[in-house]
Short mmCIF file of C-alpha atoms in Angstrom, two decimals:
data_model
loop_
_atom_site.label_atom_id
_atom_site.label_comp_id
_atom_site.label_asym_id
_atom_site.label_seq_id
_atom_site.Cartn_x
_atom_site.Cartn_y
_atom_site.Cartn_z
CA MET A 1 0.11 0.00 -0.08
CA ASN A 2 1.33 3.49 -0.92
CA ALA A 3 2.06 5.87 1.90
CA SER A 4 -0.90 8.06 2.85
CA LYS A 5 -0.99 11.79 3.01
CA VAL A 6 -1.33 13.42 6.66
CA TRP A 7 -1.83 17.10 6.65
CA PHE A 8 -0.35 18.95 9.52
CA THR A 9 -0.20 22.56 10.83
CA ASP A 10 1.45 23.78 13.91
CA LEU A 11 -0.02 26.46 16.25
CA ARG A 12 1.74 29.48 15.20
CA THR A 13 -0.74 32.20 14.17
CA ARG A 14 -0.69 35.56 12.73
CA PRO A 15 -3.18 38.67 12.42
CA GLY A 16 -6.20 37.58 10.33
CA HIS A 17 -5.12 33.76 10.44
CA ASN A 18 -6.00 32.39 13.82
CA LEU A 19 -6.24 28.68 15.08
CA LEU A 20 -9.81 28.46 13.77
CA ASP A 21 -8.86 29.51 10.43
CA LYS A 22 -5.83 27.29 10.44
CA THR A 23 -8.06 24.30 11.26
CA GLU A 24 -10.42 25.23 8.33
CA ALA A 25 -7.35 25.64 5.76
CA LEU A 26 -6.06 22.47 7.01
CA MET A 27 -9.11 20.44 6.54
CA ARG A 28 -9.37 22.21 3.08
CA ALA A 29 -6.10 21.38 2.20
CA ALA A 30 -6.52 17.57 3.07
CA GLY A 31 -9.33 17.41 0.82
CA VAL A 32 -12.51 17.37 2.97
CA THR A 33 -14.50 19.16 0.36
CA ASP A 34 -14.12 16.00 -1.98
CA ILE A 35 -16.66 14.43 0.05
CA ASP A 36 -20.24 14.89 -1.03
CA PHE A 37 -21.89 16.29 1.94
CA LYS A 38 -25.04 17.46 0.14
CA ASP A 39 -28.09 16.49 2.38
CA LYS A 40 -26.07 14.00 4.18
CA PHE A 41 -26.33 13.23 8.02
CA VAL A 42 -22.71 13.72 9.18
CA ALA A 43 -21.87 12.26 12.60
CA LEU A 44 -19.12 14.50 14.25
CA LYS A 45 -17.75 11.87 16.55
CA LEU A 46 -15.80 13.28 19.40
CA HIS A 47 -15.37 13.05 23.27
CA MET A 48 -17.13 15.91 25.21
CA GLY A 49 -15.42 15.75 28.29
CA GLU A 50 -15.80 13.90 31.63
CA PRO A 51 -16.77 16.53 34.32
CA GLY A 52 -13.59 17.70 35.92
CA ASN A 53 -11.47 16.96 32.90
CA LEU A 54 -10.32 20.07 30.95
CA ALA A 55 -8.53 18.56 28.32
CA TYR A 56 -11.30 17.90 25.76
CA ILE A 57 -11.38 19.70 22.39
CA ARG A 58 -12.52 23.35 22.76
CA PRO A 59 -15.96 23.73 21.38
CA ASN A 60 -14.82 26.76 19.35
CA TYR A 61 -12.80 24.39 17.07
CA VAL A 62 -15.97 22.19 16.69
CA ALA A 63 -18.20 24.98 15.67
CA ARG A 64 -15.75 25.94 13.01
CA VAL A 65 -16.04 22.48 11.71
CA VAL A 66 -19.75 22.50 12.05
CA ARG A 67 -19.81 25.64 9.96
CA LEU A 68 -17.80 24.18 7.36
CA ILE A 69 -19.80 21.16 6.75
CA ARG A 70 -23.26 23.21 6.65
CA GLU A 71 -21.35 25.27 3.94
CA LEU A 72 -20.66 21.98 2.03
CA GLY A 73 -24.49 21.24 2.29
CA GLY A 74 -24.11 18.53 5.14
CA ARG A 75 -26.20 18.09 8.23
CA PRO A 76 -23.90 17.81 11.11
CA PHE A 77 -24.91 16.55 14.84
CA LEU A 78 -22.35 15.84 17.35
CA THR A 79 -22.19 12.56 18.98
CA ASP A 80 -20.64 9.89 21.35
CA CYS A 81 -21.82 6.85 23.07
CA ASN A 82 -22.48 6.23 26.82
CA THR A 83 -19.75 5.04 28.98
CA LEU A 84 -19.58 1.41 30.44
CA TYR A 85 -18.47 2.80 33.79
CA THR A 86 -20.26 4.88 36.09
CA GLY A 87 -19.64 8.57 35.82
CA GLY A 88 -20.94 11.72 34.29
CA ARG A 89 -21.60 10.24 30.73
CA SER A 90 -23.01 6.56 31.44
CA ASN A 91 -26.53 7.56 30.40
CA ALA A 92 -27.86 10.01 28.00
CA ILE A 93 -29.36 12.51 30.65
CA ASP A 94 -25.84 12.91 32.52
CA HIS A 95 -24.21 12.75 29.39
CA LEU A 96 -26.22 15.58 27.55
CA GLN A 97 -25.64 17.74 30.90
CA SER A 98 -21.79 17.29 30.85
CA ALA A 99 -21.83 18.28 27.34
CA GLN A 100 -23.82 21.28 27.77
CA GLU A 101 -21.77 22.22 30.67
CA ASN A 102 -18.41 21.71 28.36
CA GLY A 103 -19.85 24.06 26.06
CA PHE A 104 -21.35 21.56 23.29
CA ASN A 105 -24.53 22.97 22.67
CA ARG A 106 -26.34 24.64 19.78
CA ILE A 107 -25.39 28.05 20.73
CA ALA A 108 -21.88 27.65 21.17
CA VAL A 109 -21.32 25.07 18.30
CA GLY A 110 -24.48 25.31 15.82
CA ALA A 111 -25.44 21.75 15.97
CA ASP A 112 -27.13 19.40 18.35
CA VAL A 113 -25.85 16.56 20.49
CA ILE A 114 -27.07 13.07 19.88
CA ILE A 115 -26.02 10.49 22.24
CA ALA A 116 -25.56 7.66 19.80
CA ASP A 117 -26.77 4.69 21.85
CA GLY A 118 -29.86 6.23 23.53
CA LEU A 119 -30.86 6.72 27.05
CA LYS A 120 -29.25 3.72 28.74
CA GLY A 121 -26.86 2.62 26.24
CA THR A 122 -29.12 -0.23 24.93
CA ASP A 123 -29.65 1.64 21.59
CA TYR A 124 -27.19 0.00 19.03
CA ARG A 125 -27.13 -2.00 15.74
CA GLU A 126 -25.40 -5.01 15.62
CA VAL A 127 -22.98 -4.78 12.63
CA PRO A 128 -21.67 -8.12 11.18
CA ILE A 129 -17.78 -7.74 10.48
CA HIS A 130 -16.43 -11.51 11.11
CA LEU A 131 -13.02 -10.52 12.08
CA LYS A 132 -10.19 -11.93 14.51
CA ARG A 133 -11.74 -10.75 17.58
CA CYS A 134 -15.16 -10.00 16.97
CA GLU A 135 -18.09 -11.63 14.67
CA THR A 136 -20.33 -8.72 15.14
CA ALA A 137 -19.97 -5.21 16.63
CA LYS A 138 -22.41 -3.27 18.52
CA ILE A 139 -22.48 0.18 17.50
CA GLY A 140 -24.58 3.13 18.84
CA THR A 141 -27.63 3.59 16.31
CA ALA A 142 -27.06 7.44 15.59
CA ILE A 143 -23.48 6.67 14.44
CA ALA A 144 -24.38 3.39 12.45
CA ASP A 145 -27.14 5.38 10.63
CA ALA A 146 -25.19 8.33 9.88
CA ASP A 147 -24.07 8.92 6.13
CA ILE A 148 -20.61 10.21 6.78
CA ILE A 149 -18.26 10.08 9.86
CA VAL A 150 -16.05 12.91 10.79
CA SER A 151 -13.91 12.31 13.81
CA LEU A 152 -12.58 14.96 16.03
CA THR A 153 -10.05 13.61 18.52
CA HIS A 154 -8.10 14.77 21.38
CA PHE A 155 -4.68 12.92 21.03
CA LYS A 156 -3.30 11.92 24.28
CA GLY A 157 -2.05 8.82 26.42
CA HIS A 158 -4.15 5.92 27.63
CA GLU A 159 -3.61 3.45 30.36
CA GLN A 160 -5.19 0.44 28.55
CA ALA A 161 -4.58 1.01 25.06
CA GLY A 162 -1.06 2.97 25.31
CA PHE A 163 -2.29 6.19 23.56
CA GLY A 164 -5.93 7.32 22.78
CA GLY A 165 -6.14 8.69 19.03
CA THR A 166 -8.61 8.37 16.16
CA LEU A 167 -9.04 4.70 16.27
CA LYS A 168 -9.68 4.66 20.03
CA ASN A 169 -12.03 7.79 19.47
CA ILE A 170 -13.85 5.85 16.73
CA GLY A 171 -13.72 2.33 17.90
CA MET A 172 -14.48 2.32 21.56
CA GLY A 173 -16.27 5.63 21.63
CA SER A 174 -18.99 4.41 19.02
CA GLY A 175 -19.60 1.06 21.21
CA SER A 176 -22.76 0.84 22.87
CA ARG A 177 -22.17 0.25 26.70
CA GLY A 178 -22.57 -3.62 25.63
CA GLY A 179 -20.11 -3.09 22.73
CA LYS A 180 -17.56 -1.56 25.49
CA MET A 181 -17.98 -4.44 27.52
CA GLN A 182 -17.20 -6.77 24.47
CA MET A 183 -14.12 -4.51 23.97
CA HIS A 184 -12.92 -4.66 27.47
CA SER A 185 -13.85 -8.27 28.76
CA GLU A 186 -12.95 -11.62 27.45
CA SER A 187 -15.75 -12.71 30.15
CA LYS A 188 -19.23 -12.34 31.21
CA PRO A 189 -20.67 -9.89 33.73
CA ARG A 190 -21.32 -10.44 37.44
CA ILE A 191 -23.76 -9.55 39.85
CA ASP A 192 -22.64 -7.81 43.07
CA VAL A 193 -25.31 -9.16 45.35
CA VAL A 194 -24.70 -6.33 47.93
CA LYS A 195 -25.68 -3.60 45.60
CA CYS A 196 -28.47 -5.56 43.90
CA VAL A 197 -31.79 -3.92 45.19
CA ALA A 198 -33.99 -6.60 43.64
CA CYS A 199 -35.71 -4.10 41.47
CA GLY A 200 -36.11 -6.69 38.64
CA THR A 201 -34.79 -4.53 35.68
CA CYS A 202 -32.06 -6.93 34.71
CA VAL A 203 -34.30 -9.89 34.67
CA ARG A 204 -36.85 -8.35 32.48
CA SER A 205 -34.43 -6.91 30.26
CA CYS A 206 -31.98 -10.21 29.54
CA PRO A 207 -32.42 -11.15 26.06
CA GLN A 208 -31.38 -14.71 26.83
CA VAL A 209 -33.46 -15.09 29.89
CA ALA A 210 -30.31 -15.83 31.67
CA ILE A 211 -31.35 -13.87 34.79
CA GLY A 212 -33.14 -15.04 37.83
CA TRP A 213 -33.47 -14.85 41.57
CA ASN A 214 -31.14 -16.64 44.17
CA THR A 215 -32.86 -17.90 47.53
CA ASP A 216 -31.94 -14.42 49.13
CA ASP A 217 -34.10 -12.64 46.26
CA LYS A 218 -31.08 -11.31 44.50
CA ALA A 219 -30.44 -11.29 40.70
CA VAL A 220 -28.37 -14.37 39.65
CA ILE A 221 -27.08 -15.26 36.19
CA ASP A 222 -27.37 -18.56 34.59
CA TYR A 223 -23.84 -18.69 32.62
CA THR A 224 -25.23 -21.43 30.59
CA LYS A 225 -27.61 -19.31 29.16
CA CYS A 226 -25.51 -15.83 29.27
CA VAL A 227 -23.90 -14.71 25.92
CA GLY A 228 -22.16 -11.44 27.81
CA CYS A 229 -24.19 -8.99 25.63
CA GLY A 230 -23.79 -6.51 28.73
CA GLN A 231 -27.64 -5.69 28.57
CA CYS A 232 -27.92 -6.01 32.36
CA VAL A 233 -24.76 -3.82 32.86
CA ALA A 234 -26.35 -1.18 30.85
CA VAL A 235 -29.79 -1.19 32.47
CA CYS A 236 -28.57 -1.58 36.11
CA MET A 237 -28.90 1.85 37.82
CA TYR A 238 -27.30 0.48 41.07
CA GLY A 239 -23.98 -0.59 39.98
CA ALA A 240 -24.77 -4.26 40.68
CA ALA A 241 -24.26 -5.64 37.20
CA HIS A 242 -20.76 -5.17 36.38
CA PRO A 243 -18.32 -6.16 33.89
CA VAL A 244 -15.21 -8.11 34.71
CA PHE A 245 -12.30 -6.16 32.83
CA GLN A 246 -10.30 -9.30 31.73
CA GLY A 247 -8.02 -10.01 28.50
CA THR A 248 -4.77 -8.56 27.31
CA ASN A 249 -4.04 -5.26 26.13
CA ASP A 250 -3.65 -6.44 22.72
CA ALA A 251 -6.79 -8.24 22.68
CA LEU A 252 -8.33 -4.80 23.67
CA ASN A 253 -6.55 -2.86 20.95
CA GLU A 254 -7.45 -5.52 18.12
CA LYS A 255 -11.15 -5.21 19.41
CA ILE A 256 -11.08 -1.43 18.96
CA ALA A 257 -9.58 -1.69 15.35
CA GLU A 258 -12.40 -4.00 14.58
CA TYR A 259 -15.11 -1.73 15.96
CA VAL A 260 -13.38 0.99 13.82
CA TYR A 261 -14.06 -1.09 10.63
CA ALA A 262 -17.76 -1.72 11.76
CA VAL A 263 -18.26 2.06 11.71
CA LEU A 264 -16.11 3.17 8.75
CA HIS A 265 -16.80 0.13 6.31
CA GLY A 266 -18.61 1.27 3.13
CA LYS A 267 -19.07 5.02 4.26
CA PRO A 268 -16.85 8.24 3.49
CA SER A 269 -15.12 9.39 6.34
CA PHE A 270 -12.60 12.19 7.56
CA HIS A 271 -10.44 12.53 10.57
CA VAL A 272 -8.87 15.31 12.56
CA SER A 273 -6.55 14.98 15.38
CA PHE A 274 -5.74 17.81 17.86
CA ILE A 275 -2.26 17.05 19.38
CA MET A 276 -2.44 19.48 22.42
CA ASP A 277 -2.82 19.20 26.19
CA VAL A 278 -1.63 15.57 25.51
CA SER A 279 -2.20 14.34 28.96
CA PRO A 280 -0.86 11.01 29.98
CA LYS A 281 -4.39 9.20 30.51
CA CYS A 282 -7.75 8.94 29.06
CA ASP A 283 -10.24 11.84 28.88
CA CYS A 284 -12.73 9.64 30.72
CA TRP A 285 -11.06 10.24 34.12
CA GLY A 286 -12.42 13.25 36.06
CA HIS A 287 -9.15 15.16 35.94
CA ASN A 288 -6.38 15.63 33.39
CA ASP A 289 -2.73 15.49 34.36
CA ALA A 290 -0.01 17.68 33.10
CA ALA A 291 0.56 17.25 29.43
CA ILE A 292 3.59 15.20 28.61
CA VAL A 293 4.82 17.42 25.66
CA PRO A 294 4.27 20.96 24.72
CA ASP A 295 1.41 21.66 22.32
CA ILE A 296 2.27 20.43 19.06
CA GLY A 297 -0.38 21.25 16.33
CA ILE A 298 -3.37 19.68 14.41
CA ALA A 299 -3.34 16.84 11.88
CA ALA A 300 -5.90 15.62 9.27
CA SER A 301 -6.24 12.72 7.11
CA PHE A 302 -8.55 10.49 5.18
CA ASP A 303 -6.70 7.62 6.78
CA PRO A 304 -7.16 6.86 10.45
CA VAL A 305 -4.17 4.55 10.82
CA ALA A 306 -1.69 6.98 9.02
CA LEU A 307 -3.01 9.83 11.35
CA ASP A 308 -2.71 7.97 14.38
CA GLN A 309 1.01 6.87 13.62
CA ALA A 310 1.95 10.22 12.80
CA CYS A 311 0.63 11.82 15.94
CA VAL A 312 2.57 9.14 17.83
CA ASP A 313 5.52 9.88 15.95
CA LEU A 314 5.22 13.70 16.31
CA VAL A 315 4.61 13.25 20.28
CA ASN A 316 7.69 11.01 20.41
CA LYS A 317 9.92 13.54 18.69
CA ALA A 318 8.73 16.50 20.81
CA VAL A 319 10.68 17.41 23.89
CA ALA A 320 9.36 15.96 27.16
CA ASN A 321 7.74 18.00 29.46
CA GLN A 322 9.75 17.34 32.94
CA GLY A 323 7.04 18.75 35.08
CA SER A 324 4.72 15.84 33.79
CA VAL A 325 4.76 12.22 34.74
CA LEU A 326 7.72 11.66 32.34
CA GLY A 327 9.70 13.80 35.11
CA ASP A 328 8.43 11.47 37.71
CA VAL A 329 9.60 8.31 35.80
CA HIS A 330 13.05 9.84 34.70
CA PHE A 331 12.09 9.82 30.93
CA GLU A 332 15.19 10.45 28.86
CA HIS A 333 14.61 8.96 25.43
CA GLY A 334 12.19 6.22 23.47
CA ASP A 335 8.65 5.95 23.26
CA LYS A 336 7.05 8.22 25.48
CA PHE A 337 3.53 6.41 25.80
CA THR A 338 5.32 2.93 26.56
CA HIS A 339 7.54 4.82 29.10
CA VAL A 340 4.21 6.19 30.99
CA HIS A 341 2.27 2.88 30.49
CA PRO A 342 5.07 0.05 30.21
CA GLU A 343 2.55 -2.68 30.41
CA THR A 344 0.80 -1.56 27.20
CA HIS A 345 1.42 -2.15 23.64
CA TRP A 346 -0.08 0.46 21.52
CA GLU A 347 1.56 -0.68 18.06
CA SER A 348 -0.79 -3.73 18.11
CA GLN A 349 -3.70 -1.28 17.75
CA VAL A 350 -2.44 0.26 14.62
CA ALA A 351 -0.73 -2.98 13.07
CA HIS A 352 -4.19 -4.71 13.36
CA ALA A 353 -5.82 -1.79 11.74
CA GLU A 354 -3.83 -1.90 8.97
CA GLU A 355 -3.99 -5.55 8.82
CA ILE A 356 -7.91 -5.42 8.39
CA GLY A 357 -7.46 -2.61 5.62
CA LEU A 358 -8.14 0.59 7.74
CA GLY A 359 -5.18 2.21 6.16
CA THR A 360 -1.41 2.12 6.53
CA ARG A 361 1.05 3.06 8.96
CA GLN A 362 3.27 4.55 6.20
CA TYR A 363 2.37 8.40 5.64
CA GLU A 364 3.71 11.46 4.22
CA LEU A 365 3.62 14.54 6.52
CA VAL A 366 2.54 17.63 4.69
CA ALA A 367 2.53 21.10 6.10
CA VAL A 368 -0.08 23.44 5.76
CA GLU A 369 0.31 27.00 6.76
#
């Protein structure tokens, strides 16, 4: 496969050409206008920030992207799926509130937010993919139904995947709550009888009729019937039904890549990565630690694999911020993400993505003023 082009702009500005102008110029140079947006539903896939974490993409950038897509005839909406863990984005009510508080609303960005997998994370399309790790992928309905995918990614480290880039944003972020459990776990959910209040929601919701009652009137799973779909985890409002996080980092990374395949296969897509506020951990935490490198720039490509590889390389070439966790671990040289998270193997994600045809790790970096 030939090298893909990754377009890049630094963060230097001048009067009359600010960072919003540079973002639009970058996208135009990278060829976003070649996509036929006319009357198409365009999913702007992004992480809108866990409450307390301030490293998310500024809504100002998103507003400029929304304006550009509208000018090109598209019908954009902001979207993400609910989280598997309990927090500020585990259901649509809390998720929308978090998005509003962080500035992702029609007044600020000019488009509405749609939580792709619905109120409790149970609204999804099961997409057949027949790949190494997943036969099917549970993709949030609003994302699965979109005509075009435009991803906007905050590039950062990640304690399980090594780094969180475009592939992670699309793959993990587009999975329903049950889909996230499939990616994170090699096992089936458990019931914490201490937290169970015997409300019966999981019993009624289980599509396999695999949940009943024990002698203490607490929910119990019949594992001869359970298929690990995660429906009980999604509907339990008391944290009693919970996933068991098992499996290797490589398995997680390969599943993420396969979920990206489920989202993008057969659809036009375009990807932008903001390499700034490069925090060492996932944006799903309710805080963001000091950036491991100075702000670098913004990159864009039609190829999500090349884009992630380019972003990793740019971070690894940048000077380390010794006031960050890299200073704590006495980093001197080498791969910054592996140094921060030595138990991870981020290359398995981009390697598998390349293997299943999502793109190539070979790229040509093209500078845009």
